[in-house]
XYZ file of C-alpha atoms in Angstrom:
484
model
C -21.134 5.402 -125.135
C -18.064 3.894 -123.469
C -17.883 0.125 -123.206
C -17.639 -0.925 -119.517
C -14.112 -1.985 -118.549
C -15.201 -5.472 -117.584
C -16.772 -6.055 -120.991
C -13.576 -4.884 -122.676
C -11.615 -7.274 -120.467
C -14.052 -10.027 -121.326
C -13.550 -9.498 -125.067
C -9.771 -9.378 -124.677
C -9.832 -12.562 -122.640
C -11.863 -14.328 -125.312
C -9.448 -13.119 -127.973
C -6.560 -14.456 -125.915
C -8.307 -17.794 -125.671
C -8.846 -17.987 -129.429
C -5.182 -17.157 -130.059
C -4.095 -19.849 -127.628
C -6.490 -22.376 -129.088
C -5.230 -21.677 -132.584
C -1.698 -22.207 -131.317
C -2.542 -25.799 -130.360
C -5.077 -26.273 -133.180
C -3.046 -28.976 -134.961
C -3.929 -31.249 -132.054
C -7.218 -29.783 -130.840
C -8.735 -29.457 -134.312
C -7.581 -32.885 -135.442
C -9.002 -34.737 -132.477
C -12.216 -32.671 -132.538
C -12.844 -33.510 -136.186
C -12.333 -37.198 -135.495
C -14.918 -37.086 -132.702
C -17.341 -35.115 -134.897
C -16.919 -37.621 -137.731
C -17.805 -40.388 -135.274
C -20.949 -38.499 -134.225
C -19.657 -37.252 -130.860
C -19.232 -33.820 -129.300
C -15.903 -32.707 -127.853
C -15.082 -29.766 -125.581
C -11.867 -28.281 -124.273
C -12.682 -27.887 -120.599
C -11.636 -26.884 -117.101
C -8.147 -25.650 -116.387
C -7.256 -25.744 -120.081
C -9.930 -23.149 -120.890
C -8.981 -21.062 -117.857
C -5.332 -21.065 -118.901
C -6.222 -20.295 -122.508
C -8.179 -17.256 -121.313
C -5.193 -16.196 -119.223
C -2.862 -16.610 -122.201
C -0.900 -19.429 -120.590
C -2.229 -22.612 -122.176
C 0.375 -25.367 -122.167
C 0.578 -28.706 -123.927
C -1.470 -30.644 -121.333
C -5.032 -30.432 -122.626
C -8.247 -31.547 -120.897
C -11.306 -32.495 -122.932
C -14.770 -33.795 -122.147
C -17.134 -35.618 -124.472
C -20.453 -37.414 -124.704
C -18.582 -40.486 -125.992
C -18.189 -43.376 -123.557
C -14.677 -44.741 -122.832
C -14.798 -47.599 -125.404
C -15.902 -45.094 -128.051
C -13.088 -42.700 -127.063
C -10.599 -45.512 -127.562
C -12.060 -46.232 -131.003
C -11.734 -42.587 -132.069
C -8.129 -42.386 -130.920
C -7.069 -45.713 -132.436
C -4.646 -45.236 -135.318
C -4.362 -41.472 -134.717
C -2.686 -40.937 -131.355
C 1.040 -41.559 -130.925
C 0.241 -43.316 -127.640
C -2.902 -44.151 -125.667
C -3.284 -45.175 -122.009
C -6.357 -46.220 -120.091
C -5.181 -46.095 -116.458
C -8.085 -43.755 -115.625
C -10.697 -45.527 -117.669
C -12.643 -46.586 -114.567
C -13.284 -42.867 -114.032
C -14.128 -42.327 -117.684
C -10.727 -40.900 -118.659
C -8.528 -41.933 -121.562
C -5.082 -40.402 -122.048
C -3.316 -39.844 -125.340
C -0.221 -38.207 -126.773
C -0.015 -36.473 -130.154
C 2.397 -33.933 -131.671
C 4.085 -33.408 -128.285
C 0.796 -32.649 -126.520
C -0.802 -34.730 -123.758
C -4.555 -35.122 -123.940
C -6.950 -36.342 -121.260
C -10.413 -37.040 -122.609
C -13.161 -37.764 -120.089
C -16.762 -38.736 -120.618
C -19.319 -36.239 -119.246
C -19.656 -36.892 -115.527
C -22.609 -36.597 -113.158
C -21.007 -38.140 -110.075
C -22.405 -38.443 -106.566
C -20.374 -38.587 -103.338
C -20.892 -40.523 -100.139
C -19.832 -37.657 -97.846
C -17.324 -39.896 -96.058
C -14.461 -40.164 -98.553
C -13.631 -37.993 -101.571
C -14.143 -40.937 -103.921
C -17.141 -40.412 -106.196
C -19.585 -43.001 -107.387
C -18.737 -42.601 -111.038
C -21.792 -41.828 -113.136
C -21.566 -40.782 -116.753
C -23.644 -37.790 -117.819
C -25.268 -36.730 -121.041
C -24.756 -32.950 -121.111
C -21.947 -30.463 -120.862
C -24.029 -28.319 -118.496
C -24.364 -31.101 -115.906
C -20.679 -31.887 -116.245
C -19.647 -28.282 -115.578
C -21.907 -28.021 -112.524
C -19.899 -30.723 -110.706
C -16.555 -28.935 -111.171
C -14.678 -27.258 -108.346
C -14.696 -23.547 -109.272
C -16.484 -21.400 -111.825
C -13.178 -20.433 -113.479
C -12.733 -24.168 -114.127
C -16.350 -24.659 -115.209
C -16.062 -23.228 -118.702
C -15.784 -25.173 -121.933
C -15.060 -24.487 -125.578
C -16.870 -26.679 -128.103
C -14.575 -27.865 -130.845
C -13.987 -27.435 -133.685
C -16.466 -24.513 -133.708
C -14.720 -22.800 -130.743
C -18.028 -21.819 -129.161
C -17.819 -20.847 -125.497
C -19.983 -22.592 -122.921
C -20.099 -20.676 -119.640
C -23.284 -21.367 -117.636
C -21.848 -20.336 -114.260
C -20.200 -16.993 -114.957
C -16.673 -18.315 -115.101
C -15.555 -15.601 -117.519
C -16.782 -12.815 -115.240
C -15.078 -14.487 -112.263
C -11.869 -14.753 -114.267
C -11.956 -11.087 -115.238
C -12.648 -10.139 -111.608
C -10.008 -12.668 -110.452
C -12.555 -14.167 -108.069
C -12.705 -17.751 -106.894
C -16.246 -19.099 -106.506
C -18.025 -22.428 -106.913
C -20.631 -23.470 -109.535
C -22.825 -25.130 -106.899
C -22.887 -23.846 -103.324
C -19.497 -24.037 -101.592
C -21.018 -26.375 -99.007
C -22.050 -28.828 -101.751
C -18.759 -28.521 -103.582
C -16.543 -28.966 -100.500
C -18.807 -31.630 -99.069
C -18.325 -33.659 -102.245
C -14.541 -33.224 -102.177
C -12.894 -31.456 -99.204
C -9.602 -31.281 -101.085
C -11.190 -28.457 -103.065
C -10.762 -26.217 -100.028
C -7.015 -26.708 -100.127
C -7.107 -26.344 -103.890
C -8.657 -22.912 -103.335
C -5.596 -21.844 -101.358
C -3.420 -23.216 -104.143
C -5.240 -21.161 -106.795
C -4.867 -18.068 -104.640
C -1.110 -18.717 -104.679
C -0.772 -19.746 -108.320
C -3.196 -17.313 -109.968
C -3.504 -14.435 -107.515
C -7.288 -14.878 -107.223
C -9.413 -13.706 -104.285
C -11.935 -16.221 -102.878
C -15.546 -15.083 -102.676
C -16.773 -14.376 -99.134
C -19.121 -17.369 -99.227
C -16.187 -19.605 -100.192
C -14.090 -18.373 -97.255
C -17.069 -18.824 -94.931
C -17.606 -22.417 -96.076
C -13.878 -23.216 -95.871
C -13.801 -21.931 -92.293
C -16.888 -23.888 -91.267
C -15.836 -27.088 -93.041
C -12.053 -27.094 -92.496
C -12.293 -30.249 -90.384
C -13.570 -32.171 -93.420
C -10.045 -32.068 -94.797
C -9.262 -34.938 -92.429
C -10.990 -37.194 -94.982
C -8.172 -36.575 -97.474
C -5.040 -38.722 -97.653
C -1.729 -37.089 -96.645
C -0.307 -37.715 -100.117
C -3.003 -35.604 -101.791
C -2.660 -32.877 -99.168
C 1.087 -32.817 -99.742
C 0.638 -32.431 -103.497
C -1.611 -29.395 -103.066
C 0.665 -27.855 -100.439
C 3.699 -28.225 -102.697
C 1.853 -26.605 -105.608
C 0.751 -23.777 -103.308
C 4.300 -23.158 -102.090
C 5.627 -23.148 -105.649
C 3.047 -20.617 -106.831
C 3.697 -16.940 -107.470
C 1.906 -15.782 -104.308
C 2.496 -18.472 -101.645
C 2.213 -15.966 -98.788
C -1.414 -15.275 -99.763
C -2.182 -18.994 -99.965
C -0.640 -19.671 -96.540
C -2.526 -16.765 -94.986
C -5.810 -18.135 -96.365
C -4.983 -21.558 -94.924
C -4.335 -20.019 -91.517
C -7.371 -17.724 -91.619
C -9.792 -20.543 -92.449
C -8.304 -23.109 -90.061
C -7.054 -25.437 -92.809
C -3.497 -24.923 -91.614
C -4.404 -26.554 -88.298
C -4.761 -29.819 -90.200
C -1.983 -29.339 -92.758
C 0.783 -27.359 -91.014
C -0.365 -26.651 -87.449
C 3.128 -25.430 -86.570
C 2.605 -22.371 -88.796
C -0.388 -20.806 -86.992
C 1.304 -21.808 -83.723
C 3.972 -19.222 -84.541
C 1.411 -16.487 -83.856
C 2.976 -15.795 -80.482
C 1.495 -13.134 -78.273
C 3.844 -10.153 -78.398
C 4.687 -8.661 -75.006
C 4.082 -4.957 -74.467
C 7.793 -4.137 -74.792
C 8.068 -5.986 -78.129
C 11.009 -8.033 -76.970
C 10.691 -10.336 -79.993
C 9.299 -10.253 -83.520
C 5.928 -11.564 -84.630
C 7.316 -14.963 -85.574
C 4.437 -15.876 -87.906
C 4.620 -12.730 -90.026
C 8.413 -12.779 -89.879
C 8.343 -16.292 -91.400
C 6.107 -15.124 -94.240
C 8.489 -12.251 -94.943
C 11.432 -14.675 -94.968
C 9.510 -16.876 -97.418
C 8.999 -13.946 -99.791
C 12.621 -12.801 -99.475
C 13.904 -16.320 -100.110
C 11.791 -16.495 -103.272
C 13.356 -13.238 -104.458
C 16.776 -14.917 -104.190
C 15.858 -17.980 -106.272
C 17.905 -18.349 -109.434
C 16.632 -21.425 -111.269
C 12.870 -21.490 -110.814
C 10.782 -22.518 -107.841
C 12.753 -24.283 -105.102
C 10.372 -26.293 -102.910
C 13.082 -27.197 -100.378
C 14.152 -23.575 -99.918
C 10.545 -22.396 -99.618
C 9.667 -25.044 -97.039
C 12.784 -24.175 -95.029
C 12.008 -20.454 -95.176
C 8.434 -20.972 -93.986
C 9.375 -23.425 -91.238
C 12.776 -22.171 -90.095
C 11.417 -20.737 -86.822
C 8.751 -23.328 -85.936
C 10.815 -24.298 -82.884
C 10.372 -20.866 -81.299
C 6.996 -21.403 -79.598
C 8.341 -24.451 -77.742
C 11.570 -22.724 -76.709
C 10.380 -19.241 -75.753
C 11.524 -18.175 -72.304
C 10.973 -14.864 -70.534
C 14.246 -13.926 -68.883
C 14.562 -12.303 -65.478
C 15.914 -9.088 -66.996
C 12.824 -8.646 -69.138
C 14.142 -10.165 -72.353
C 12.890 -13.129 -74.335
C 15.015 -16.057 -75.496
C 14.536 -18.960 -77.906
C 17.573 -21.052 -77.070
C 18.152 -24.027 -79.384
C 15.014 -23.327 -81.382
C 16.881 -24.450 -84.498
C 17.499 -27.894 -82.936
C 13.889 -28.251 -81.818
C 12.679 -26.872 -85.159
C 14.653 -29.423 -87.183
C 13.031 -32.256 -85.198
C 9.578 -30.731 -85.709
C 10.216 -30.381 -89.432
C 11.088 -34.054 -89.747
C 7.951 -35.082 -87.874
C 5.598 -32.856 -89.877
C 7.036 -33.569 -93.316
C 7.014 -37.312 -92.627
C 3.328 -37.039 -91.727
C 2.753 -35.322 -95.079
C 4.598 -38.147 -96.871
C 7.375 -36.024 -98.316
C 10.352 -37.901 -99.674
C 13.265 -38.698 -97.380
C 15.499 -36.384 -99.416
C 13.160 -33.391 -99.047
C 12.683 -34.047 -95.336
C 16.402 -34.257 -94.575
C 17.299 -31.254 -96.722
C 14.660 -29.008 -95.142
C 15.510 -30.191 -91.616
C 19.235 -29.578 -92.160
C 18.597 -26.052 -93.439
C 16.441 -25.314 -90.393
C 19.139 -26.751 -88.124
C 21.885 -24.628 -89.725
C 20.030 -21.365 -90.347
C 21.102 -19.766 -87.052
C 24.770 -20.719 -87.100
C 25.876 -17.678 -89.097
C 24.864 -15.381 -86.243
C 27.865 -16.684 -84.328
C 30.090 -15.198 -87.016
C 29.970 -11.776 -85.370
C 32.466 -9.446 -87.019
C 34.474 -12.147 -88.680
C 35.849 -13.868 -85.585
C 35.411 -17.335 -87.057
C 38.568 -19.277 -87.641
C 39.218 -20.987 -90.949
C 38.297 -24.202 -89.134
C 34.838 -22.812 -88.300
C 34.343 -21.749 -91.910
C 35.314 -25.222 -93.134
C 32.812 -26.818 -90.746
C 30.060 -24.464 -91.908
C 30.671 -25.487 -95.517
C 31.066 -29.180 -94.705
C 27.919 -29.344 -92.585
C 25.907 -27.598 -95.303
C 27.351 -29.816 -98.027
C 25.304 -29.587 -101.228
C 22.820 -27.335 -99.403
C 25.312 -24.484 -99.100
C 23.792 -22.368 -101.879
C 20.328 -22.751 -100.337
C 21.717 -21.986 -96.883
C 23.201 -18.744 -98.227
C 19.766 -17.739 -99.541
C 17.941 -18.750 -96.342
C 20.315 -16.860 -94.058
C 20.149 -13.728 -96.190
C 16.340 -13.965 -96.343
C 16.235 -14.290 -92.557
C 17.733 -10.810 -92.088
C 14.419 -8.967 -91.631
C 15.262 -6.372 -88.994
C 13.679 -2.939 -89.469
C 16.943 -1.357 -88.335
C 18.479 -0.525 -91.705
C 21.955 -0.083 -90.259
C 21.801 -3.481 -88.565
C 20.407 -5.132 -91.703
C 23.214 -3.705 -93.843
C 25.751 -4.857 -91.258
C 24.393 -8.415 -91.369
C 24.486 -8.460 -95.150
C 28.065 -7.159 -95.187
C 29.078 -9.828 -92.674
C 27.568 -12.517 -94.838
C 29.254 -11.059 -97.911
C 32.548 -11.396 -96.042
C 31.760 -14.988 -95.006
C 30.946 -15.957 -98.575
C 34.186 -14.361 -99.735
C 36.153 -16.363 -97.161
C 34.365 -19.539 -98.241
C 35.303 -18.819 -101.854
C 38.967 -18.287 -100.976
C 39.176 -21.461 -98.905
C 37.274 -23.429 -101.511
C 39.722 -22.324 -104.185
C 42.697 -23.273 -102.045
C 41.404 -26.473 -100.461
C 38.531 -27.838 -102.572
C 36.033 -27.514 -99.706
C 33.329 -29.241 -101.696
C 35.195 -32.506 -101.264
C 36.685 -32.344 -97.788
C 38.146 -35.771 -97.043
C 40.810 -37.019 -94.640
C 44.352 -36.845 -95.982
C 44.517 -40.668 -95.826
C 41.802 -42.905 -97.264
C 40.366 -46.033 -95.662
C 42.652 -48.429 -97.518
C 45.763 -46.588 -96.361
C 44.467 -46.414 -92.801
C 44.002 -50.224 -92.769
C 47.476 -50.779 -94.239
C 49.237 -48.428 -91.819
C 47.449 -49.741 -88.725
C 47.141 -53.377 -89.781
C 43.368 -53.277 -89.290
C 40.634 -55.194 -91.104
C 37.528 -53.281 -92.305
C 35.371 -52.307 -89.340
C 34.397 -49.605 -86.801
C 37.997 -48.806 -85.836
C 38.825 -47.833 -89.400
C 35.771 -45.592 -89.460
C 36.810 -43.975 -86.164
C 40.311 -43.334 -87.521
C 38.878 -41.859 -90.723
C 36.598 -39.555 -88.709
C 39.526 -38.422 -86.525
C 41.585 -37.496 -89.591
C 38.629 -35.641 -91.095
C 38.277 -33.581 -87.913
C 41.956 -32.686 -88.175
C 41.435 -31.756 -91.818
C 38.613 -29.429 -90.839
C 40.588 -27.882 -87.973
C 43.931 -27.428 -89.677
C 43.320 -27.652 -93.387
C 45.196 -30.047 -95.696
C 48.047 -31.978 -94.045
C 51.236 -33.200 -95.660
C 51.242 -37.002 -96.077
C 53.910 -37.623 -93.430
C 52.138 -35.317 -91.002
C 48.870 -37.178 -91.563
C 50.598 -40.527 -90.937
C 52.124 -39.175 -87.698
C 48.716 -37.984 -86.505
C 47.152 -41.337 -87.372
C 49.783 -43.237 -85.392
C 49.359 -40.830 -82.460
C 45.606 -41.481 -82.468
C 46.170 -45.263 -82.722
C 48.478 -45.222 -79.709
C 45.765 -43.500 -77.691
C 43.370 -46.251 -78.696
C 45.782 -49.013 -77.689
C 46.299 -50.050 -81.312
C 49.775 -51.340 -82.134
C 50.632 -50.682 -85.791
C 52.738 -53.282 -87.612
C 56.537 -52.965 -87.709
C 56.717 -51.067 -84.428
């Protein structure tokens, strides 16, 4: 009799988990034996068990125990390399040992007020009650240590094998307790490639508005993790399908523009998802949140700028300008850092400029300005522009790629000759003040800017030529240099 495939997968998954647990056993076994010696039970739990089953357990380990926080501290005293109690009000004690980070939490049996996501912390007395309050069944498994006995009362193993995302309690109870779990579901879809159960999608759709109870900072954290997952397109599509995106990134579903019968423009929403995937394919050093945000949001200005022209065409004039402003507004609302906001907005603002390159008509001055305006974002801009070439016309797509190859080659040649990464005027501020007899102030800045514009237009100037141009500018400003 053949063993059903899912049972084989189940056995293999358990074997993977044992291998992973043995890999970290110097820490897990040591701490478990200390708890057992003190008369307490200890379980590896939640995401740590899930990741162990998937063969990807890291050095951040989550445990749960029947010991109360003061007892946890006693067990860890003299053993851990470091201990911190910043989460002790929620029953959590942190520790470091042998390069691993441990979070040990007393069994919980919390209740929620249905208004915020903050629980009324209540300690529990059983692993079963603790697992019932967790977000998803794949995170509601535990391994008792040191015996390595599995505890799986809610079918988490079967859900993991089937790559299904479901909740231990009903989705309505789970999401009512903590609405952030709905967004976390989209994150797990992106990170792990799981498919949410129909009842989970139904509850997310019905309860999407509850996400308004969550602070922007927590929403931003989940969104960033989603975007940096392996399947962010799937996570975004789930957000849009359930209505969560209307509260997180309403500009994304707004890109679902009605396509006219003559198909005068692309489906902007699906185009943006394709650009996101193509940008990811171009990443070189791991997940790039700035690039991924820019790829997803590069066309969010199109809905506000769409115009139907008299000849039957459709235009989106200045959508990159409008889009950059929208990006700043949305990312500020999500509490992203100033650096992330400005970098993403600048990429959105610049993403269309290449299309003025045509067949290489740009002057060297235009190439210098392209590089200077991109600054340290140039490498990301290259990736974004290439990812944005999504036309189905293969000949046109190849032509665009060849044009960009040529632009990059020109940039490389100019950079080698002129050090484009550090474009500065040919005279510095101190020399400008000396030559014009000016004190520090706005006029010096204006002179500096004028010389930089000349540098961009004409390339490096000889020193005497730069001095002549400075004096010519000063005369136009009514400035009388000394010794004249």
